[in-house]
Amino acid sequence: MADIEDIATRIAGIILSPDSVYGLINGALTVPVDFGYMAYGVFDTGSRYIHETMRIRMAAAIRNDILNHHHISEAVKLVFTEFNKYISETEQDKIYRGVVSSVLGRFGTSMVITKISGAVLERVSFISASSSKPYIGAISTILMIGGMSERSIRTSEFLQAEFPEIYKLLRPRDYDLLYFLFKSSVQPFVDAIHVRMTQGEPTFRKIMDSVEKKLNAA
């Protein structure tokens, strides 16, 4: 069973403080983790063929500029659009009003999306420019690409297995390959969508009721 209060707390936290996504993403995208994924990929020979096919898809997506601001923003937007499908405009006004108090709350969704995509781009830019020496930077980038590509693939597989409804949403545009970049900041919304799909509307309503209570209390 879903931890209703935990999901609601995480959703409310991001809505109340969109800037917190910078911390979430900075904490999730770290060099040691990417090196760990790279090592995992080297020793996991059983799935090497399948992953090679995914790397070919990734290379094609990169050539098509999938890492630019528009695509990252669109990927995040798809998740929020799916989440907002299950709550009325009145509820959206109540929920997102905490983001921008001077306008209808549902328009605050755009600010949350902008914050998340901006945080992702800032972090990725920081990684790519982390060295002042060009040759060291080039070597680090190659290693990071190895670790990050493995992480991208593993996260896409996790998404397909655990949250197939979101995987199906992102996969047609290869956005499943980007999910590892913003997973930490949208996961509570994904969890809520998954609860609705697997446990039904009543349990989803409990999450949303709890979110509203937390936002009102704040």
mmCIF file of C-alpha atoms in Angstrom:
data_model
loop_
_atom_site.group_PDB
_atom_site.id
_atom_site.type_symbol
_atom_site.label_atom_id
_atom_site.label_comp_id
_atom_site.label_asym_id
_atom_site.label_seq_id
_atom_site.Cartn_x
_atom_site.Cartn_y
_atom_site.Cartn_z
ATOM 1 C CA MET A 1 0.000 0.000 0.000
ATOM 2 C CA ALA A 2 1.104 3.538 -0.720
ATOM 3 C CA ASP A 3 2.376 5.770 2.072
ATOM 4 C CA ILE A 4 -0.247 8.467 1.575
ATOM 5 C CA GLU A 5 1.252 10.929 4.052
ATOM 6 C CA ASP A 6 4.760 10.579 2.650
ATOM 7 C CA ILE A 7 3.628 11.233 -0.930
ATOM 8 C CA ALA A 8 1.475 14.175 0.179
ATOM 9 C CA THR A 9 4.338 15.666 2.220
ATOM 10 C CA ARG A 10 6.739 15.503 -0.724
ATOM 11 C CA ILE A 11 4.204 17.013 -3.144
ATOM 12 C CA ALA A 12 3.391 19.838 -0.731
ATOM 13 C CA GLY A 13 7.096 20.484 -0.117
ATOM 14 C CA ILE A 14 7.837 21.036 -3.807
ATOM 15 C CA ILE A 15 4.729 23.173 -4.362
ATOM 16 C CA LEU A 16 5.428 25.341 -1.311
ATOM 17 C CA SER A 17 9.080 25.779 -2.221
ATOM 18 C CA PRO A 18 9.793 25.219 -5.938
ATOM 19 C CA ASP A 19 13.385 26.340 -5.328
ATOM 20 C CA SER A 20 13.877 23.168 -3.290
ATOM 21 C CA VAL A 21 14.144 21.219 -6.560
ATOM 22 C CA TYR A 22 17.655 22.637 -6.973
ATOM 23 C CA GLY A 23 18.705 20.822 -3.827
ATOM 24 C CA LEU A 24 16.920 17.636 -4.843
ATOM 25 C CA ILE A 25 18.582 17.561 -8.252
ATOM 26 C CA ASN A 26 22.025 18.571 -6.975
ATOM 27 C CA GLY A 27 21.800 15.782 -4.419
ATOM 28 C CA ALA A 28 20.793 13.217 -7.023
ATOM 29 C CA LEU A 29 23.258 14.084 -9.796
ATOM 30 C CA THR A 30 26.648 13.342 -8.308
ATOM 31 C CA VAL A 31 29.920 12.178 -9.810
ATOM 32 C CA PRO A 32 30.398 9.173 -7.445
ATOM 33 C CA VAL A 33 26.947 7.845 -8.303
ATOM 34 C CA ASP A 34 27.629 8.115 -12.034
ATOM 35 C CA PHE A 35 30.974 6.370 -11.660
ATOM 36 C CA GLY A 36 29.171 3.640 -9.732
ATOM 37 C CA TYR A 37 26.677 3.173 -12.550
ATOM 38 C CA MET A 38 29.507 3.051 -15.058
ATOM 39 C CA ALA A 39 31.222 0.269 -13.098
ATOM 40 C CA TYR A 40 27.907 -1.557 -12.778
ATOM 41 C CA GLY A 41 27.523 -1.432 -16.544
ATOM 42 C CA VAL A 42 30.984 -2.886 -17.095
ATOM 43 C CA PHE A 43 30.345 -5.948 -14.933
ATOM 44 C CA ASP A 44 26.717 -6.549 -15.895
ATOM 45 C CA THR A 45 27.364 -8.578 -19.026
ATOM 46 C CA GLY A 46 23.953 -10.260 -19.046
ATOM 47 C CA SER A 47 22.089 -7.217 -20.328
ATOM 48 C CA ARG A 48 24.855 -5.783 -22.490
ATOM 49 C CA TYR A 49 23.089 -6.426 -25.816
ATOM 50 C CA ILE A 50 19.833 -4.826 -24.675
ATOM 51 C CA HIS A 51 21.687 -1.846 -23.281
ATOM 52 C CA GLU A 52 23.704 -1.448 -26.467
ATOM 53 C CA THR A 53 20.431 -1.087 -28.359
ATOM 54 C CA MET A 54 19.346 1.593 -25.896
ATOM 55 C CA ARG A 55 22.682 3.388 -26.291
ATOM 56 C CA ILE A 56 22.087 3.546 -30.039
ATOM 57 C CA ARG A 57 18.683 5.114 -29.336
ATOM 58 C CA MET A 58 20.337 7.504 -26.902
ATOM 59 C CA ALA A 59 22.970 8.531 -29.450
ATOM 60 C CA ALA A 60 20.238 9.278 -31.979
ATOM 61 C CA ALA A 61 18.294 11.287 -29.399
ATOM 62 C CA ILE A 62 21.389 13.319 -28.504
ATOM 63 C CA ARG A 63 21.992 14.043 -32.186
ATOM 64 C CA ASN A 64 18.417 15.328 -32.262
ATOM 65 C CA ASP A 65 19.308 17.739 -29.447
ATOM 66 C CA ILE A 66 17.265 16.020 -26.735
ATOM 67 C CA LEU A 67 19.368 17.669 -24.017
ATOM 68 C CA ASN A 68 18.266 21.216 -24.829
ATOM 69 C CA HIS A 69 16.005 23.292 -22.592
ATOM 70 C CA HIS A 70 12.869 22.744 -24.662
ATOM 71 C CA HIS A 71 12.966 18.949 -24.458
ATOM 72 C CA ILE A 72 13.779 18.831 -20.750
ATOM 73 C CA SER A 73 10.995 21.310 -20.035
ATOM 74 C CA GLU A 74 8.558 19.341 -22.205
ATOM 75 C CA ALA A 75 9.422 16.085 -20.444
ATOM 76 C CA VAL A 76 8.720 17.642 -17.051
ATOM 77 C CA LYS A 77 5.559 19.264 -18.423
ATOM 78 C CA LEU A 78 4.225 15.897 -19.596
ATOM 79 C CA VAL A 79 4.419 14.531 -16.050
ATOM 80 C CA PHE A 80 2.634 17.534 -14.553
ATOM 81 C CA THR A 81 0.011 17.544 -17.315
ATOM 82 C CA GLU A 82 -0.725 13.903 -16.540
ATOM 83 C CA PHE A 83 -0.947 14.652 -12.815
ATOM 84 C CA ASN A 84 -3.234 17.647 -13.379
ATOM 85 C CA LYS A 85 -5.608 15.532 -15.469
ATOM 86 C CA TYR A 86 -6.865 13.970 -12.260
ATOM 87 C CA ILE A 87 -7.546 17.160 -10.320
ATOM 88 C CA SER A 88 -10.109 19.836 -11.183
ATOM 89 C CA GLU A 89 -9.207 23.425 -12.072
ATOM 90 C CA THR A 90 -10.601 24.496 -8.711
ATOM 91 C CA GLU A 91 -8.262 22.072 -6.955
ATOM 92 C CA GLN A 92 -5.362 23.256 -9.102
ATOM 93 C CA ASP A 93 -6.102 26.820 -7.982
ATOM 94 C CA LYS A 94 -5.967 25.719 -4.360
ATOM 95 C CA ILE A 95 -2.866 23.589 -4.741
ATOM 96 C CA TYR A 96 -0.661 25.791 -6.913
ATOM 97 C CA ARG A 97 -1.715 29.124 -5.381
ATOM 98 C CA GLY A 98 1.152 28.688 -2.952
ATOM 99 C CA VAL A 99 3.602 29.049 -5.833
ATOM 100 C CA VAL A 100 2.287 32.370 -7.162
ATOM 101 C CA SER A 101 -0.157 33.974 -4.777
ATOM 102 C CA SER A 102 -1.079 36.837 -7.081
ATOM 103 C CA VAL A 103 -2.550 34.709 -9.884
ATOM 104 C CA LEU A 104 -4.799 31.709 -10.201
ATOM 105 C CA GLY A 105 -3.001 28.771 -8.648
ATOM 106 C CA ARG A 106 -3.120 26.487 -11.637
ATOM 107 C CA PHE A 107 -0.831 28.872 -13.536
ATOM 108 C CA GLY A 108 1.754 28.184 -10.878
ATOM 109 C CA THR A 109 2.327 24.839 -12.575
ATOM 110 C CA SER A 110 4.377 26.661 -15.215
ATOM 111 C CA MET A 111 6.651 28.102 -12.546
ATOM 112 C CA VAL A 112 7.245 24.679 -10.982
ATOM 113 C CA ILE A 113 8.103 23.255 -14.436
ATOM 114 C CA THR A 114 10.429 26.181 -15.135
ATOM 115 C CA LYS A 115 12.183 25.715 -11.774
ATOM 116 C CA ILE A 116 12.722 21.991 -12.338
ATOM 117 C CA SER A 117 13.960 22.262 -15.928
ATOM 118 C CA GLY A 118 16.176 25.221 -14.957
ATOM 119 C CA ALA A 119 17.677 23.261 -12.068
ATOM 120 C CA VAL A 120 18.420 20.322 -14.358
ATOM 121 C CA LEU A 121 20.119 22.505 -16.958
ATOM 122 C CA GLU A 122 22.130 24.365 -14.318
ATOM 123 C CA ARG A 123 23.382 21.114 -12.813
ATOM 124 C CA VAL A 124 24.272 19.519 -16.153
ATOM 125 C CA SER A 125 26.071 22.700 -17.210
ATOM 126 C CA PHE A 126 27.979 22.688 -13.923
ATOM 127 C CA ILE A 127 29.158 19.108 -14.496
ATOM 128 C CA SER A 128 30.311 19.767 -18.055
ATOM 129 C CA ALA A 129 32.230 22.888 -16.985
ATOM 130 C CA SER A 130 33.615 21.491 -13.739
ATOM 131 C CA SER A 131 37.262 21.564 -14.811
ATOM 132 C CA SER A 132 39.394 24.583 -15.729
ATOM 133 C CA LYS A 133 41.882 22.443 -17.668
ATOM 134 C CA PRO A 134 40.503 21.480 -21.091
ATOM 135 C CA TYR A 135 42.176 18.082 -21.350
ATOM 136 C CA ILE A 136 41.101 17.049 -17.829
ATOM 137 C CA GLY A 137 37.612 18.367 -18.559
ATOM 138 C CA ALA A 138 37.470 16.283 -21.752
ATOM 139 C CA ILE A 139 38.508 13.102 -19.944
ATOM 140 C CA SER A 140 36.040 13.751 -17.123
ATOM 141 C CA THR A 141 33.287 14.383 -19.626
ATOM 142 C CA ILE A 142 33.946 11.076 -21.387
ATOM 143 C CA LEU A 143 33.830 9.231 -18.072
ATOM 144 C CA MET A 144 30.715 11.093 -16.981
ATOM 145 C CA ILE A 145 28.982 10.297 -20.258
ATOM 146 C CA GLY A 146 29.757 6.626 -19.623
ATOM 147 C CA GLY A 147 28.322 6.730 -16.111
ATOM 148 C CA MET A 148 25.425 8.989 -16.959
ATOM 149 C CA SER A 149 24.433 6.925 -19.997
ATOM 150 C CA GLU A 150 24.345 3.791 -17.850
ATOM 151 C CA ARG A 151 22.315 5.629 -15.246
ATOM 152 C CA SER A 152 19.922 6.885 -17.913
ATOM 153 C CA ILE A 153 19.358 3.351 -19.179
ATOM 154 C CA ARG A 154 18.889 1.837 -15.704
ATOM 155 C CA THR A 155 16.451 4.577 -14.721
ATOM 156 C CA SER A 156 14.470 4.074 -17.922
ATOM 157 C CA GLU A 157 14.234 0.358 -17.143
ATOM 158 C CA PHE A 158 13.143 1.148 -13.583
ATOM 159 C CA LEU A 159 10.484 3.495 -14.942
ATOM 160 C CA GLN A 160 9.169 0.862 -17.341
ATOM 161 C CA ALA A 161 8.971 -1.779 -14.611
ATOM 162 C CA GLU A 162 7.657 0.298 -11.706
ATOM 163 C CA PHE A 163 5.712 3.125 -13.341
ATOM 164 C CA PRO A 164 4.654 1.861 -16.779
ATOM 165 C CA GLU A 165 2.037 4.599 -17.193
ATOM 166 C CA ILE A 166 4.752 7.278 -17.023
ATOM 167 C CA TYR A 167 7.125 5.249 -19.197
ATOM 168 C CA LYS A 168 4.453 5.039 -21.904
ATOM 169 C CA LEU A 169 3.960 8.775 -21.601
ATOM 170 C CA LEU A 170 7.641 9.622 -22.063
ATOM 171 C CA ARG A 171 8.920 6.826 -24.319
ATOM 172 C CA PRO A 172 7.463 8.000 -27.688
ATOM 173 C CA ARG A 173 9.700 11.095 -27.609
ATOM 174 C CA ASP A 174 12.675 9.344 -25.947
ATOM 175 C CA TYR A 175 12.049 11.376 -22.805
ATOM 176 C CA ASP A 176 12.376 8.220 -20.719
ATOM 177 C CA LEU A 177 16.127 8.635 -21.304
ATOM 178 C CA LEU A 178 15.985 12.037 -19.594
ATOM 179 C CA TYR A 179 14.036 10.854 -16.566
ATOM 180 C CA PHE A 180 17.138 10.316 -14.416
ATOM 181 C CA LEU A 181 17.857 14.054 -14.678
ATOM 182 C CA PHE A 182 14.623 15.175 -13.028
ATOM 183 C CA LYS A 183 13.357 12.003 -11.319
ATOM 184 C CA SER A 184 13.963 13.265 -7.781
ATOM 185 C CA SER A 185 11.863 16.393 -8.312
ATOM 186 C CA VAL A 186 8.804 14.806 -9.976
ATOM 187 C CA GLN A 187 8.763 11.432 -8.213
ATOM 188 C CA PRO A 188 6.052 12.320 -5.648
ATOM 189 C CA PHE A 189 3.727 13.359 -8.482
ATOM 190 C CA VAL A 190 4.572 10.142 -10.338
ATOM 191 C CA ASP A 191 3.882 8.174 -7.154
ATOM 192 C CA ALA A 192 0.450 9.822 -6.866
ATOM 193 C CA ILE A 193 -0.403 9.013 -10.493
ATOM 194 C CA HIS A 194 0.687 5.420 -9.947
ATOM 195 C CA VAL A 195 -1.473 5.161 -6.832
ATOM 196 C CA ARG A 196 -4.481 6.282 -8.828
ATOM 197 C CA MET A 197 -3.765 3.716 -11.527
ATOM 198 C CA THR A 198 -3.134 0.809 -9.162
ATOM 199 C CA GLN A 199 -5.203 1.564 -6.047
ATOM 200 C CA GLY A 200 -8.005 3.663 -7.482
ATOM 201 C CA GLU A 201 -9.525 7.107 -7.184
ATOM 202 C CA PRO A 202 -10.430 6.910 -3.444
ATOM 203 C CA THR A 203 -6.792 6.437 -2.394
ATOM 204 C CA PHE A 204 -5.671 9.167 -4.802
ATOM 205 C CA ARG A 205 -8.279 11.497 -3.254
ATOM 206 C CA LYS A 206 -6.826 10.804 0.188
ATOM 207 C CA ILE A 207 -3.429 11.954 -1.071
ATOM 208 C CA MET A 208 -4.866 15.136 -2.551
ATOM 209 C CA ASP A 209 -6.906 15.876 0.579
ATOM 210 C CA SER A 210 -3.736 15.516 2.635
ATOM 211 C CA VAL A 211 -1.823 17.785 0.229
ATOM 212 C CA GLU A 212 -4.465 20.505 0.587
ATOM 213 C CA LYS A 213 -4.407 20.227 4.383
ATOM 214 C CA LYS A 214 -0.615 20.560 4.456
ATOM 215 C CA LEU A 215 -0.692 23.562 2.124
ATOM 216 C CA ASN A 216 -3.443 25.252 4.160
ATOM 217 C CA ALA A 217 -1.530 24.625 7.370
ATOM 218 C CA ALA A 218 1.568 26.206 5.852
#
